[in-house]
Amino acid sequence: DIQMTQSPSTLSASVGDRVTITCRASQSISNWLAWYQQKPGKAPKLLIYKASTLESGVPSKFSGSGSGTEFTLTISSLQPDDLATYYCQQYKSYSRTFGQGTKVEIK
Amino acid sequence: EVQLVQSGAEVKKPGESLKISCQGSGYSFTNYWIGWVRQMPGKGLEWMGIIYPGDSDIRYSPSSQGQVTISADKSISTAYLQWNNLKASDTAMYYCARQRVNSGWSSFDYWGQGTLVTVSS
């Protein structure tokens, strides 16, 4: 199985900050990567697919980049509503795997 | 509007059987893969398996193979996740989710609300 490693595990930032989360794959996955946001008590929500394509309806303050084994999710201006855990997921094959998650807290 | 509606919370004893459901609506249920994702209390997301309701092609994660059974009834647009011998370690929230595109492999664009399964003696 392809392993996905996210960093950091927890991130504390101020309102208005630019925030970046990193996801690394144990082998090349081309651009077969998605990012999800999960707010407390809610189901995950798709933010980005194919590493950098914004899902319909998702604010443009979210952006994704990368290919191969290293990927990033950036929130351009952190707001209180962005309090959530963010997960990357590879789907190079049917056996898709998630990163362990990055919890974003507001200072 | 695409919707996935899951069955309600369950409380079971170790050794019991359980089948939870996920009903799709607002799209062609037979043409999109449906996946199951586990989230243990306070933990991250784990992909368990996926089914194509059109022909019941099923793929399991290595850790789920032999532990659960995934199935679907396309006549009622419903996918299932089943256990025959529940363990306390099966206690978790279970989500179903639709794959975004109907060919190849892709991300999950629509999610059910989750079914909480509690296994306790």
Short mmCIF file of C-alpha atoms in Angstrom, two decimals:
data_model
loop_
_atom_site.label_atom_id
_atom_site.label_comp_id
_atom_site.label_asym_id
_atom_site.label_seq_id
_atom_site.Cartn_x
_atom_site.Cartn_y
_atom_site.Cartn_z
CA ASP A 1 0.00 0.00 0.00
CA ILE A 2 1.05 3.58 -0.64
CA GLN A 3 1.65 5.45 2.63
CA MET A 4 0.67 9.11 3.00
CA THR A 5 2.38 11.30 5.60
CA GLN A 6 1.09 14.74 6.49
CA SER A 7 2.87 17.51 8.36
CA PRO A 8 2.38 19.10 10.72
CA SER A 9 -0.09 17.04 12.77
CA THR A 10 -1.39 20.20 14.42
CA LEU A 11 -1.11 23.78 13.26
CA SER A 12 -2.01 26.89 15.25
CA ALA A 13 -2.29 30.15 13.33
CA SER A 14 -3.90 33.57 13.59
CA VAL A 15 -6.84 34.90 11.60
CA GLY A 16 -5.54 36.22 8.28
CA ASP A 17 -2.43 34.03 8.23
CA ARG A 18 -1.38 32.04 5.19
CA VAL A 19 -1.30 28.37 6.15
CA THR A 20 0.41 25.48 4.35
CA ILE A 21 -0.01 21.75 4.96
CA THR A 22 2.30 19.18 3.37
CA CYS A 23 1.50 15.64 2.26
CA ARG A 24 4.15 13.15 1.13
CA ALA A 25 3.55 9.85 -0.64
CA SER A 26 5.75 6.78 -0.17
CA GLN A 27 5.93 6.40 -3.96
CA SER A 28 4.99 8.51 -6.95
CA ILE A 29 1.26 9.02 -7.36
CA SER A 30 1.49 11.51 -10.26
CA ASN A 31 -1.28 14.03 -9.45
CA TRP A 32 -3.81 11.51 -8.12
CA LEU A 33 -4.32 13.36 -4.85
CA ALA A 34 -7.29 14.89 -3.10
CA TRP A 35 -7.66 17.15 -0.06
CA TYR A 36 -10.62 17.00 2.32
CA GLN A 37 -11.80 19.23 5.15
CA GLN A 38 -13.54 17.68 8.15
CA LYS A 39 -15.15 19.98 10.68
CA PRO A 40 -15.92 18.61 14.16
CA GLY A 41 -18.87 16.23 14.12
CA LYS A 42 -19.30 16.43 10.35
CA ALA A 43 -18.57 14.27 7.33
CA PRO A 44 -15.48 15.10 5.27
CA LYS A 45 -15.84 17.56 2.40
CA LEU A 46 -13.88 17.44 -0.84
CA LEU A 47 -11.82 20.59 -1.40
CA ILE A 48 -9.34 19.73 -4.14
CA TYR A 49 -8.82 16.82 -6.53
CA LYS A 50 -6.10 15.97 -9.04
CA ALA A 51 -3.71 17.78 -6.70
CA SER A 52 -4.72 21.29 -7.77
CA THR A 53 -8.28 21.36 -9.14
CA LEU A 54 -10.72 23.17 -6.88
CA GLU A 55 -14.00 21.34 -6.32
CA SER A 56 -17.07 23.28 -7.41
CA GLY A 57 -18.27 25.67 -4.73
CA VAL A 58 -15.05 25.65 -2.71
CA PRO A 59 -13.66 29.14 -1.99
CA SER A 60 -10.61 30.16 -4.00
CA LYS A 61 -8.66 30.80 -0.79
CA PHE A 62 -7.93 27.06 -0.87
CA SER A 63 -5.28 25.93 -3.34
CA GLY A 64 -3.30 22.78 -3.95
CA SER A 65 -0.04 22.05 -5.69
CA GLY A 66 2.51 19.31 -6.24
CA SER A 67 3.03 16.09 -8.15
CA GLY A 68 4.91 12.86 -7.75
CA THR A 69 5.47 12.45 -4.02
CA GLU A 70 5.15 15.91 -2.48
CA PHE A 71 2.00 17.99 -2.27
CA THR A 72 0.76 21.07 -0.44
CA LEU A 73 -2.58 22.55 0.57
CA THR A 74 -2.59 26.30 1.17
CA ILE A 75 -5.23 28.44 2.85
CA SER A 76 -4.49 32.00 1.78
CA SER A 77 -6.15 33.85 4.65
CA LEU A 78 -7.18 31.77 7.65
CA GLN A 79 -10.65 32.45 9.06
CA PRO A 80 -12.41 31.06 12.14
CA ASP A 81 -14.63 28.93 9.86
CA ASP A 82 -11.51 27.07 8.65
CA LEU A 83 -11.16 25.36 12.05
CA ALA A 84 -11.06 21.71 10.96
CA THR A 85 -8.89 18.69 10.31
CA TYR A 86 -7.54 18.40 6.79
CA TYR A 87 -6.73 15.08 5.11
CA CYS A 88 -4.92 14.21 1.93
CA GLN A 89 -5.86 11.04 0.04
CA GLN A 90 -4.14 9.27 -2.83
CA TYR A 91 -6.15 7.42 -5.46
CA LYS A 92 -3.48 6.13 -7.80
CA SER A 93 -5.08 2.70 -7.51
CA TYR A 94 -8.33 1.33 -6.12
CA SER A 95 -6.52 0.90 -2.78
CA ARG A 96 -6.62 4.54 -1.80
CA THR A 97 -5.11 5.76 1.47
CA PHE A 98 -5.47 8.88 3.61
CA GLY A 99 -2.88 10.89 5.44
CA GLN A 100 -3.19 10.95 9.23
CA GLY A 101 -4.70 14.44 9.18
CA THR A 102 -3.65 17.97 10.13
CA LYS A 103 -5.70 19.74 12.78
CA VAL A 104 -5.86 23.49 12.19
CA GLU A 105 -6.47 25.63 15.25
CA ILE A 106 -7.03 29.35 15.53
CA LYS A 107 -4.72 31.24 17.91
CA GLU B 1 -29.39 16.97 -5.83
CA VAL B 2 -27.01 14.13 -5.08
CA GLN B 3 -27.57 12.65 -1.63
CA LEU B 4 -26.26 9.68 0.31
CA VAL B 5 -28.38 8.84 3.33
CA GLN B 6 -27.07 6.33 5.82
CA SER B 7 -28.91 4.20 8.36
CA GLY B 8 -29.05 5.19 12.00
CA ALA B 9 -26.71 4.62 14.91
CA GLU B 10 -26.32 1.07 16.21
CA VAL B 11 -25.35 -0.39 19.59
CA LYS B 12 -24.32 -4.04 19.47
CA LYS B 13 -22.59 -6.67 21.61
CA PRO B 14 -19.36 -8.43 20.65
CA GLY B 15 -20.02 -11.44 18.43
CA GLU B 16 -23.25 -10.03 16.98
CA SER B 17 -23.93 -9.35 13.31
CA LEU B 18 -24.73 -6.01 11.72
CA LYS B 19 -25.54 -4.56 8.31
CA ILE B 20 -25.59 -0.79 7.78
CA SER B 21 -26.85 0.92 4.66
CA CYS B 22 -26.24 3.89 2.39
CA GLN B 23 -28.98 4.95 -0.04
CA GLY B 24 -28.09 7.14 -2.99
CA SER B 25 -30.40 9.52 -4.82
CA GLY B 26 -30.20 12.31 -7.38
CA TYR B 27 -27.87 10.47 -9.74
CA SER B 28 -27.47 7.17 -11.59
CA PHE B 29 -26.59 4.90 -8.65
CA THR B 30 -25.42 2.00 -10.82
CA ASN B 31 -22.80 4.08 -12.63
CA TYR B 32 -20.67 5.40 -9.75
CA TRP B 33 -18.41 3.58 -7.32
CA ILE B 34 -19.42 3.83 -3.63
CA GLY B 35 -16.73 3.58 -0.98
CA TRP B 36 -16.78 2.97 2.78
CA VAL B 37 -14.54 4.88 5.20
CA ARG B 38 -14.00 4.17 8.89
CA GLN B 39 -13.20 6.75 11.55
CA MET B 40 -12.43 5.37 14.98
CA PRO B 41 -13.08 7.68 17.95
CA GLY B 42 -10.68 10.63 17.86
CA LYS B 43 -8.77 9.16 14.92
CA GLY B 44 -8.30 9.72 11.19
CA LEU B 45 -9.99 8.39 8.08
CA GLU B 46 -9.38 4.83 6.87
CA TRP B 47 -10.53 3.59 3.49
CA MET B 48 -12.19 0.17 3.80
CA GLY B 49 -13.41 -0.78 0.37
CA ILE B 50 -15.39 0.18 -2.69
CA ILE B 51 -18.18 -1.27 -4.82
CA TYR B 52 -19.47 -0.59 -8.32
CA PRO B 53 -23.23 -1.18 -8.01
CA GLY B 54 -23.65 -1.74 -11.74
CA ASP B 55 -21.90 -5.11 -11.67
CA SER B 56 -21.02 -5.51 -7.94
CA ASP B 57 -17.28 -5.31 -8.60
CA ILE B 58 -15.84 -5.00 -5.08
CA ARG B 59 -12.37 -4.08 -3.86
CA TYR B 60 -11.29 -4.25 -0.22
CA SER B 61 -8.41 -2.65 1.65
CA PRO B 62 -5.92 -5.24 2.95
CA SER B 63 -7.01 -4.57 6.54
CA SER B 64 -10.73 -4.93 5.76
CA GLN B 65 -10.51 -8.03 3.59
CA GLY B 66 -12.20 -10.90 5.43
CA GLN B 67 -13.41 -8.64 8.24
CA VAL B 68 -16.40 -7.03 6.52
CA THR B 69 -18.61 -7.63 3.49
CA ILE B 70 -19.57 -4.88 1.07
CA SER B 71 -22.61 -5.32 -1.13
CA ALA B 72 -25.22 -3.33 -3.04
CA ASP B 73 -28.82 -3.66 -4.19
CA LYS B 74 -29.11 -1.55 -7.31
CA SER B 75 -32.89 -1.99 -7.42
CA ILE B 76 -33.17 0.24 -4.33
CA SER B 77 -29.98 2.29 -4.91
CA THR B 78 -28.47 1.09 -1.65
CA ALA B 79 -24.98 -0.03 -0.64
CA TYR B 80 -24.25 -2.06 2.48
CA LEU B 81 -21.44 -2.74 4.94
CA GLN B 82 -21.82 -5.93 6.97
CA TRP B 83 -20.12 -7.65 9.89
CA ASN B 84 -20.71 -11.25 11.00
CA ASN B 85 -18.73 -11.16 14.25
CA LEU B 86 -18.45 -7.68 15.72
CA LYS B 87 -15.57 -6.77 17.99
CA ALA B 88 -15.17 -3.86 20.37
CA SER B 89 -12.51 -2.55 18.00
CA ASP B 90 -15.20 -2.09 15.31
CA THR B 91 -16.57 0.81 17.33
CA ALA B 92 -16.35 3.76 14.96
CA MET B 93 -18.16 6.17 12.68
CA TYR B 94 -18.63 4.70 9.21
CA TYR B 95 -19.10 6.89 6.16
CA CYS B 96 -20.15 5.99 2.64
CA ALA B 97 -18.98 8.23 -0.17
CA ARG B 98 -19.45 8.44 -3.94
CA GLN B 99 -16.48 8.46 -6.26
CA ARG B 100 -16.41 11.71 -8.23
CA VAL B 101 -16.16 10.19 -11.70
CA ASN B 102 -17.66 7.00 -13.05
CA SER B 103 -14.56 5.64 -14.75
CA GLY B 104 -11.09 4.99 -13.40
CA TRP B 105 -10.21 5.95 -9.83
CA SER B 106 -11.01 9.30 -8.29
CA SER B 107 -11.71 11.24 -5.13
CA PHE B 108 -14.99 11.12 -3.19
CA ASP B 109 -17.26 14.08 -3.92
CA TYR B 110 -20.41 13.26 -1.96
CA TRP B 111 -20.50 11.76 1.51
CA GLY B 112 -23.18 10.26 3.70
CA GLN B 113 -23.83 11.72 7.13
CA GLY B 114 -22.16 8.77 8.85
CA THR B 115 -23.38 5.81 10.92
CA LEU B 116 -22.04 5.45 14.46
CA VAL B 117 -21.49 1.82 15.43
CA THR B 118 -20.84 1.08 19.11
CA VAL B 119 -19.82 -2.43 20.14
CA SER B 120 -19.84 -3.01 23.86
CA SER B 121 -20.69 -5.81 26.25
#
